[in-house]
Amino acid sequence: MKKSPEHFRGIGRIPYEGPRSGTALAFKHYDPTERIDGKTLKEHLRFSIAYWHAFRGTGSDPFGPGTIVRPWESGKDPLSVAKVRMDAAFEFFTKIESPYWCFHDRDIAPEGRSLAESNRNLDKLIAHAKQLQKATGVKLLWGTANLFSNPRYMCGAATNPDAHVFAYAAAQVKKALEVTKELGGENYVFWGGREGYETLLNTNLKREQDHLARFMHMAVDYAKAIGFKGQFLIEPKPKEPTKHQYDFDVASGIAFLRTYGLEKHFKFNIETNHATLAGHSFQHEIEVAAAAGMLGSIDANAGDQLLGWDTDQFNTDVRELTLAMVSILKAGGLGTGGFNFDAKLRRPSIDPEDLFLAHIGGMDAYALAFKLARRILAEGKLEQFVADRYSSFDSDYGRDIEKGKATFQSLEKLVLTKLGEPTPRSGKQEYLENLLMQYLHG
Ligand code: XUL
Ligand code: CO
């Protein structure tokens, strides 16, 4: 393969310099080679770069066009530009020490005038990606299809009232599954951005949900048919762009999957900012998924508590991430999932260097959170507190309740004859918050 010119000139592979480093373009906490329990930090954290933000994001917003200009975007032929852009992307993945990347079909190859032409375009870029993956060792965390940008999907894809649109979306996902398999993708994500409704005046909610489930079953069947072994993931989000999205949060996602007999085939890709929009904490969504054995992967970003939309910022809130990490580690980790930076630069952050700085901050924050969470779990004080709080269910009538051996009658008898009034115990929230602060800043 011909060596492509360097695109991020003047920026080399980002070194690890440790917490006291004064170098902006250096990791302070993420040492990719650091070995912990027989695995490197790079292998533990499984970071991934989101192609759509890092290489298709321009800084545009509803009030104005893009501000971020990259030199490789200047060519006339969209396919050639797409290839050079991909070269730049893999240079970035390598320099930032990310083992994975993620994409939507339409991020990497231009949409054609027909589905056949779009597929041909995609094939060319998949062949290119395959070479780049081989040359760099960077792997595909997950693939997905963009079923929300093209006007044909304005009223949804799998939940569109028009069967023609459903068919088109099915054909698009069929191809996306094939190319994800071709690149060795370890997961496949469904984010249902327009799978919802604007008004019930024109919507048959039950029929739309039935159709969405049919679509998922077809995906499961087709994955089986082609031997795609990757994990299917649903990425919940309550709203935006649709006013009401069916995969509102993890809990409604679980209900949907169980209602339609899909629960064995799916896990969840939890995005921090989507949790915020649903009125939940990031950790809450992780715990709900973990409780159902359905924690799959993370879209790592942050929202803004003061704004009601998806700001997709890089997350440097170590407290939030440490709590999330505690829940992830307690659940046994992410398996085939990883931490995908579904995050974008702010509109005025126009320098190529800013792309590096943003990811350095995100990676450092997660690496630090990972280490802090491991310490918290190793010392076990928080876990022990929680275990003690529920210890009355470990023996005697408490255990009978858990084992299904107690009844209303047996418990009534117990209270009347033996137990009497319960003694209240403090929840000790302030003590626990102080303890957490000691771990974070001690
Ligand atoms: C949108 C979002 C998507 C999904 C992939 O809010 O998070 O980028 O991650 O379709
Ligand atoms: Co996302």
XYZ file of N, CA, C and O in Angstrom, residues 17 47 71 76 85 101 107 210 221 229 256 307 342 408:
56
model
N 3.205 11.339 29.639
C 4.210 12.045 30.450
C 3.875 12.080 31.940
O 4.626 12.652 32.721
N -10.691 2.244 23.815
C -11.192 3.522 23.306
C -11.494 3.415 21.813
O -10.871 2.622 21.091
N -7.661 20.541 5.578
C -7.080 20.660 4.238
C -7.491 19.549 3.280
O -7.675 19.801 2.091
N -12.291 17.852 -5.499
C -13.581 17.948 -6.222
C -14.324 16.613 -6.262
O -15.555 16.580 -6.206
N -9.554 11.544 3.343
C -10.093 11.786 4.694
C -9.864 10.551 5.568
O -9.468 10.666 6.733
N -12.199 2.254 16.069
C -12.982 3.349 15.481
C -14.402 2.863 15.248
O -14.675 1.654 15.328
N -21.026 8.101 6.702
C -19.887 8.944 7.134
C -18.687 8.710 6.239
O -17.903 9.616 5.981
N -44.417 -2.322 16.559
C -44.401 -3.672 15.961
C -43.437 -3.709 14.778
O -42.681 -4.666 14.599
N -31.888 -12.174 12.092
C -31.914 -13.298 11.137
C -30.818 -13.154 10.089
O -30.159 -14.125 9.729
N -20.993 -12.354 13.870
C -21.054 -12.771 15.281
C -21.021 -11.588 16.246
O -21.021 -11.785 17.460
N -39.096 -3.023 25.616
C -39.322 -3.249 24.179
C -38.749 -4.603 23.752
O -39.423 -5.422 23.122
N -28.554 22.913 29.300
C -29.127 22.905 27.958
C -29.926 21.632 27.749
O -29.543 20.575 28.226
N -18.173 9.607 21.266
C -19.225 10.226 20.463
C -19.320 11.685 20.922
O -20.294 12.097 21.545
N -47.467 -12.912 52.817
C -48.049 -11.825 53.608
C -48.478 -12.362 54.981
O -48.255 -11.726 56.006
